Short mmCIF file of C-alpha atoms and ligand atoms in Angstrom, two decimals:
data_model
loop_
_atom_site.label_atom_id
_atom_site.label_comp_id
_atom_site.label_asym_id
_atom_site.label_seq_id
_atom_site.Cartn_x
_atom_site.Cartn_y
_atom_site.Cartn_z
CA UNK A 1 120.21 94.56 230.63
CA UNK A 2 123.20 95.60 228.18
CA UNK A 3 122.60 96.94 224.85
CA UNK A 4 126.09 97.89 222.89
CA UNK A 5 125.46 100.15 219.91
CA UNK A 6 127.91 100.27 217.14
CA UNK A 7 131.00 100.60 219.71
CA UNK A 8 133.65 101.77 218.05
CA UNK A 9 137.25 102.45 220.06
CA UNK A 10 139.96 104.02 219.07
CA UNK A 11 144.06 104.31 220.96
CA UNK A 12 145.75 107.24 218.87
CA UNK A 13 145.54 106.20 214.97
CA UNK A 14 144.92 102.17 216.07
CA UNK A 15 141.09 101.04 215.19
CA UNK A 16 140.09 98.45 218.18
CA UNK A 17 136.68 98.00 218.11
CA UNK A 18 135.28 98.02 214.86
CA UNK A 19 131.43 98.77 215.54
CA UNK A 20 130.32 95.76 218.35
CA UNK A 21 126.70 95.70 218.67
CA UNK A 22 125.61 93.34 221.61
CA UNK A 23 122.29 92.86 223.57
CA UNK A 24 122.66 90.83 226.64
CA UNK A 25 119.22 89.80 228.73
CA UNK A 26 118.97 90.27 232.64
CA UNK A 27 120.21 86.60 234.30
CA UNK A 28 122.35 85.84 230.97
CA UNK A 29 125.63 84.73 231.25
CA UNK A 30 127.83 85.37 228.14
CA UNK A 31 131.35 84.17 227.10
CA UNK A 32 133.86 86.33 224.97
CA UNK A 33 136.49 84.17 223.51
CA UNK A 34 138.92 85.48 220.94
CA UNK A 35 142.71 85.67 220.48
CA UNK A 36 145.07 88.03 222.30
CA UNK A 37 144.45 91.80 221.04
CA UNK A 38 141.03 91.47 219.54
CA UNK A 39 139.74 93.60 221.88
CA UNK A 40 137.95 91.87 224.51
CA UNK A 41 139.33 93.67 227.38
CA UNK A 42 138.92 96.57 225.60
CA UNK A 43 135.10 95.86 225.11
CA UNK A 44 134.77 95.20 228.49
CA UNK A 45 136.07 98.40 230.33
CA UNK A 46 134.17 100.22 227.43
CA UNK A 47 130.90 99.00 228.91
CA UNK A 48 131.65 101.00 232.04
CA UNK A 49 133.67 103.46 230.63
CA UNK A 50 136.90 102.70 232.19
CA UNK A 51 137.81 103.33 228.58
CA UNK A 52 135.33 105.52 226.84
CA UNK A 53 134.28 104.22 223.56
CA UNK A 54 134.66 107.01 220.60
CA UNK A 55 131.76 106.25 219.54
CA UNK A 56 128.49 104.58 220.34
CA UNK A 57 126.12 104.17 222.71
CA UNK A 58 126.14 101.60 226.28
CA UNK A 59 122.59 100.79 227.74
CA UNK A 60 122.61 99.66 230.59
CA UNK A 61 119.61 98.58 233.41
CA UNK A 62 117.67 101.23 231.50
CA UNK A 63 120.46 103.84 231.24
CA UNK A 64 121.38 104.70 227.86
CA UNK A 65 124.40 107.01 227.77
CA UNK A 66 126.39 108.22 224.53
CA UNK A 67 130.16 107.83 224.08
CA UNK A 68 130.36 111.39 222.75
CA UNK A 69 128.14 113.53 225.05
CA UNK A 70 128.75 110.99 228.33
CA UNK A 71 128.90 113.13 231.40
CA UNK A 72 130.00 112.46 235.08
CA UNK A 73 126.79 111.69 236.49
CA UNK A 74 125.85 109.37 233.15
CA UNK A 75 129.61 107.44 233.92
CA UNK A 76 128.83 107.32 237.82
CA UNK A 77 125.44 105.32 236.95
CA UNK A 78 127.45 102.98 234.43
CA UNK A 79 130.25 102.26 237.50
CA UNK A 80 127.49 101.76 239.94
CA UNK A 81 125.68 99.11 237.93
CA UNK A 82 129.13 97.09 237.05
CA UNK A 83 131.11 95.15 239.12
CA UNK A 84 134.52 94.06 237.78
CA UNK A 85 136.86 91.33 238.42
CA UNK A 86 140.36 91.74 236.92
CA UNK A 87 142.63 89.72 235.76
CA UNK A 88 145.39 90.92 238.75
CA UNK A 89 142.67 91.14 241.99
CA UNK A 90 143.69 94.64 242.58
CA UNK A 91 142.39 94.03 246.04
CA UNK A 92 144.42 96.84 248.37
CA UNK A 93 147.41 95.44 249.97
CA UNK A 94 146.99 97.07 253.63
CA UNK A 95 143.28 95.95 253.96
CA UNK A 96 142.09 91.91 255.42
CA UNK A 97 139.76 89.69 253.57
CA UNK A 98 137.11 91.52 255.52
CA UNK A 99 138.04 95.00 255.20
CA UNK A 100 138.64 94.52 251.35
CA UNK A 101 134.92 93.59 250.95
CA UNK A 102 133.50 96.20 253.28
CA UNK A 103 135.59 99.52 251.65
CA UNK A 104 133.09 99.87 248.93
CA UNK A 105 130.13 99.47 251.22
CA UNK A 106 131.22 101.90 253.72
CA UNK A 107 132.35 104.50 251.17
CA UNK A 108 130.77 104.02 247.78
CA UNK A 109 127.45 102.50 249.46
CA UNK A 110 127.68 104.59 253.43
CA UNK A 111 126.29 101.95 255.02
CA UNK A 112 127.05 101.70 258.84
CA UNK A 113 129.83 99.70 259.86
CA UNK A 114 127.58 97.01 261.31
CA UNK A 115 125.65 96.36 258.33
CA UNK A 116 128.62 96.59 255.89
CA UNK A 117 130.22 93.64 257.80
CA UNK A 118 126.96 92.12 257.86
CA UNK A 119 126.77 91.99 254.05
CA UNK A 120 130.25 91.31 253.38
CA UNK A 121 130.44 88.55 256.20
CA UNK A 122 127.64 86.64 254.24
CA UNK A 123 128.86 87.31 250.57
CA UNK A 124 132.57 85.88 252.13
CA UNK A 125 130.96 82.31 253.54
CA UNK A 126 129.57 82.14 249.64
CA UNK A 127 132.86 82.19 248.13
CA UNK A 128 134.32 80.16 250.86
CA UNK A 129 136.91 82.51 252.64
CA UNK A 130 135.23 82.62 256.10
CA UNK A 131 138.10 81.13 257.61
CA UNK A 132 140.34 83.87 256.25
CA UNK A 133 138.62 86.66 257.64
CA UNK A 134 141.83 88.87 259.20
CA UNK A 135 144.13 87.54 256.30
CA UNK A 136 145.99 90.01 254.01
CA UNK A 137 146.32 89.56 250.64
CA UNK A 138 149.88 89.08 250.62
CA UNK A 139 148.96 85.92 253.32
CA UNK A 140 146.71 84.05 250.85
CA UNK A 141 147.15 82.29 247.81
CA UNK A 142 146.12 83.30 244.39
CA UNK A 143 142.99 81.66 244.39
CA UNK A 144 141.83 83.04 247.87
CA UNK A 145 142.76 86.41 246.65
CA UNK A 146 140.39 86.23 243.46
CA UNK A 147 137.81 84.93 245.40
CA UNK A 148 138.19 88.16 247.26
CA UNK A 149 138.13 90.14 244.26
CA UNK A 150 134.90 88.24 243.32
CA UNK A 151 133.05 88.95 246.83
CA UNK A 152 134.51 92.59 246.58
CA UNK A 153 132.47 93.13 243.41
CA UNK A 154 129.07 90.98 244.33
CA UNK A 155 129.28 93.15 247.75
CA UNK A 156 127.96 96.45 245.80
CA UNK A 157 125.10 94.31 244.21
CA UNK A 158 126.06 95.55 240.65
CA UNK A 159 123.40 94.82 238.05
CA UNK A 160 126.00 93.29 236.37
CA UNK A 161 129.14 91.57 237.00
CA UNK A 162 132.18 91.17 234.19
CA UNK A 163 134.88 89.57 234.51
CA UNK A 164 138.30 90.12 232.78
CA UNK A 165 140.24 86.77 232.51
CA UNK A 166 139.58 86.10 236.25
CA UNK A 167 141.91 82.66 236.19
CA UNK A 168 144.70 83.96 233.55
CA UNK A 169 147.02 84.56 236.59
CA UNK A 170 146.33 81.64 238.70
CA UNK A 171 148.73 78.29 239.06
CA UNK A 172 146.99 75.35 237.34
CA UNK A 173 146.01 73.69 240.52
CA UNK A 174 143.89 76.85 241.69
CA UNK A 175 141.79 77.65 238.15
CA UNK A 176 138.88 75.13 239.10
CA UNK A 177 138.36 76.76 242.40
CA UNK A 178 137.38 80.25 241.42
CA UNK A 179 135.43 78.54 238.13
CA UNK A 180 133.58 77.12 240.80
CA UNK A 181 132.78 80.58 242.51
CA UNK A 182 132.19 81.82 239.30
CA UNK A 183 129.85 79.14 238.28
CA UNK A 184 128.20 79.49 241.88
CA UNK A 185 127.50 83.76 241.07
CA UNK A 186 125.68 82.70 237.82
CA UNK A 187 123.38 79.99 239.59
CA UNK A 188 122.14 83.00 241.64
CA UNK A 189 121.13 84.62 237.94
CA UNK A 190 123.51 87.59 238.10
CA UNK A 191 124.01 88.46 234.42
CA UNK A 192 127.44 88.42 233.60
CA UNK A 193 129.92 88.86 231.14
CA UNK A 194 133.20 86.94 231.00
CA UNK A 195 136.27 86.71 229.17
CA UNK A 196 138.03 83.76 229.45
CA UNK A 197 140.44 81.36 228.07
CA UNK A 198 138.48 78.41 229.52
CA UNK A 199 137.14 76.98 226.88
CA UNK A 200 135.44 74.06 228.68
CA UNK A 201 133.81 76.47 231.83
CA UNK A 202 132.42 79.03 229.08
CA UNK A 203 130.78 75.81 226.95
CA UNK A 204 129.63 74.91 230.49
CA UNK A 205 128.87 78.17 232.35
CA UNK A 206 127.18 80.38 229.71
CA UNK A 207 124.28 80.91 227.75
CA UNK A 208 125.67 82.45 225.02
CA UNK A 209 129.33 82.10 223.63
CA UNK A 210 131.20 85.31 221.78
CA UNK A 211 133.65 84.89 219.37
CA UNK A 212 136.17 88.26 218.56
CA UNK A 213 138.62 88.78 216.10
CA UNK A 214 140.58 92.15 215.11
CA UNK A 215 137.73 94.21 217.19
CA UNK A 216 134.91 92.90 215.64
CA UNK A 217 132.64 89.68 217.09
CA UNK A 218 132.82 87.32 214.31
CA UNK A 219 130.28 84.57 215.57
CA UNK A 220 128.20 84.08 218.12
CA UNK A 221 125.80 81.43 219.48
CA UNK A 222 124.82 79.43 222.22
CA UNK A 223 127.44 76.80 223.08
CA UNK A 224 126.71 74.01 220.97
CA UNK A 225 126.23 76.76 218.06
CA UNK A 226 129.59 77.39 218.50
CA UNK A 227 131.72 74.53 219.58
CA UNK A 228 130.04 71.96 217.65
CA UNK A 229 128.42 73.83 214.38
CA UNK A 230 130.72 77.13 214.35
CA UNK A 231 129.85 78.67 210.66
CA UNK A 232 133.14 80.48 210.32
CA UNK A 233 136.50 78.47 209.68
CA UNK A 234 137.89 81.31 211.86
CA UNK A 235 135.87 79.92 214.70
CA UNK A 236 136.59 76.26 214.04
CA UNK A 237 139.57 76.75 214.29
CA UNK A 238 139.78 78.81 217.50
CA UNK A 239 137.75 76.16 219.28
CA UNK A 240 139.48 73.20 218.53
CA UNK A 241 141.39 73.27 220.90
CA UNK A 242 138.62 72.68 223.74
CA UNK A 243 138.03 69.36 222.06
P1 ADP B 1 142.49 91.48 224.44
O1 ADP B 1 141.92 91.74 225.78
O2 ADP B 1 141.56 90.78 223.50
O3 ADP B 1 143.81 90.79 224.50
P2 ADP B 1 142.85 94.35 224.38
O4 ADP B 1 141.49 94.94 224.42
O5 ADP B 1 143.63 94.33 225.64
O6 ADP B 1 142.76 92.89 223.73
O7 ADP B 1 143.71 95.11 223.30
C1 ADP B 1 143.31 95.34 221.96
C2 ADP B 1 144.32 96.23 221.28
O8 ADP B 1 144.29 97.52 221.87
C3 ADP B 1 145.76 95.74 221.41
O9 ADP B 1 146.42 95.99 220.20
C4 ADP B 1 146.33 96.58 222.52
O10 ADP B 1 147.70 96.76 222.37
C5 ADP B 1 145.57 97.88 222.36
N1 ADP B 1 145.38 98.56 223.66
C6 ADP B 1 144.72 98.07 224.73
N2 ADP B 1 144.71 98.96 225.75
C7 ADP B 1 145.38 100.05 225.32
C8 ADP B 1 145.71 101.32 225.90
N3 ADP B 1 145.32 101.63 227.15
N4 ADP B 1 146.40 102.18 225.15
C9 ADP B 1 146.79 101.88 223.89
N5 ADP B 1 146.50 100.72 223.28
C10 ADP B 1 145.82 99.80 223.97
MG1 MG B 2 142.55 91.20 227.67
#
């Protein structure tokens, strides 16, 4: 469903992907762990090309494009396969729950109004926010408003969803409750990529765990691979704290 190609990225002079090759199946979920600044957010918006890679090549649900030759139409394909869930909701302010979920249907997708609130009005009970329908942002807590962001990106039916630290702003009390959307999304077999800080949702939520360091994945394995038989010391020593 993904295939990452010797990814390299660049800011100015500063090297921050050092040539990531990934392959990621349809249905899998995968965790990137890794230390502030190794590049995981980085990797992430490279995929769709919210930051275009220097060099290397995304695949993606069969469409390969090329960091250096990309054009419009080849980035338009990579956005309409993704659906991403930051790290701040970026939901828009002046919107409800509803309206927030049914933007991207009415413009991106032009469905009628009727069947946009159709779609969105299901996706909404999933995630548990049918009672907060005519809410604004600003009227919900942190937890109701990434559960928004969550619905806002399943709404378009993206091939694949990532996820950018989706709990790293949340109060402690209000983490388990999107992990539990989350976890809910990947029972339905969306593939998915997520970067988290969890430690003990990605051993539990993914196939496959991802370890970075300085731009470059150091390890990776399935769970157990990596919390309980990591090869690198680096690795060890990263995960011992989940223990
Ligand atoms: P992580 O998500 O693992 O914390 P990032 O991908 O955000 O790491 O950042 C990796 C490195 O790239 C950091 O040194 C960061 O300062 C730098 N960086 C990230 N985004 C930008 C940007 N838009 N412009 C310049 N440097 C950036
Ligand atoms: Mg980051």
């Amino acid at each position: 469903m993904i295939k990452l190609e010797n990814i390299h990225k660049y800011y100015d002079s500063q090297h921050v992907l050092k040539g990531i090759d990934l392959d990621i199946r349809e249905g899998e979920v995968v965790s990137i762990l890794g230390p502030s600044g190794s590049g995981k957010s980085t990797l992430l918006r490279c995929i769709n090309f919210l930051e275009q890679p220097t060099t290397g090549t995304v695949e993606l649900a069969g469409k390969k494009v090329d960091a250096e030759s990309a054009g419009r139409s080849d980035i338009l394909a990579l956005r309409t396969a993704t659906g991403m869930v930051f790290q701040q909701y970026n939901l828009f302010k002046n919107l409800t729950v509803l309206q927030n979920v049914m933007v991207g249907l009415t413009s991106v997708k032009q469905l009628k109004k009727e069947q946009a609130k159709e779609t969105s009005l299901e996706i909404l009970e999933k995630v548990g926010l049918s009672n907060r329908l005519d809410h604004y942002p600003a009227q919900l807590s942190g937890g109701q408003q990434q559960r928004v962001g969550i619905a806002r990106a399943m709404a378009l039916n993206p091939k694949v969803l990532l996820f950018d630290e989706p709990t790293s702003s949340l109060d402690p009390e209000l983490v388990d409750g999107v992990l539990a959307t989350i976890k809910s999304v990947a029972e339905e077999g969306k593939t998915m990529l997520i970067v988290t800080h969890e430690l003990q949702f990605a051993r539990e939520i993914s196939d496959r765990v991802i370890f970075m360091e300085d731009g470059l994945i150091v390890e990776e394995g399935t769970p157990d691979q990596l919390f309980n038989h990591a090869k690198k010391e680096r690795t060890k020593q990263f995960l011992k704290r989940s223990k």
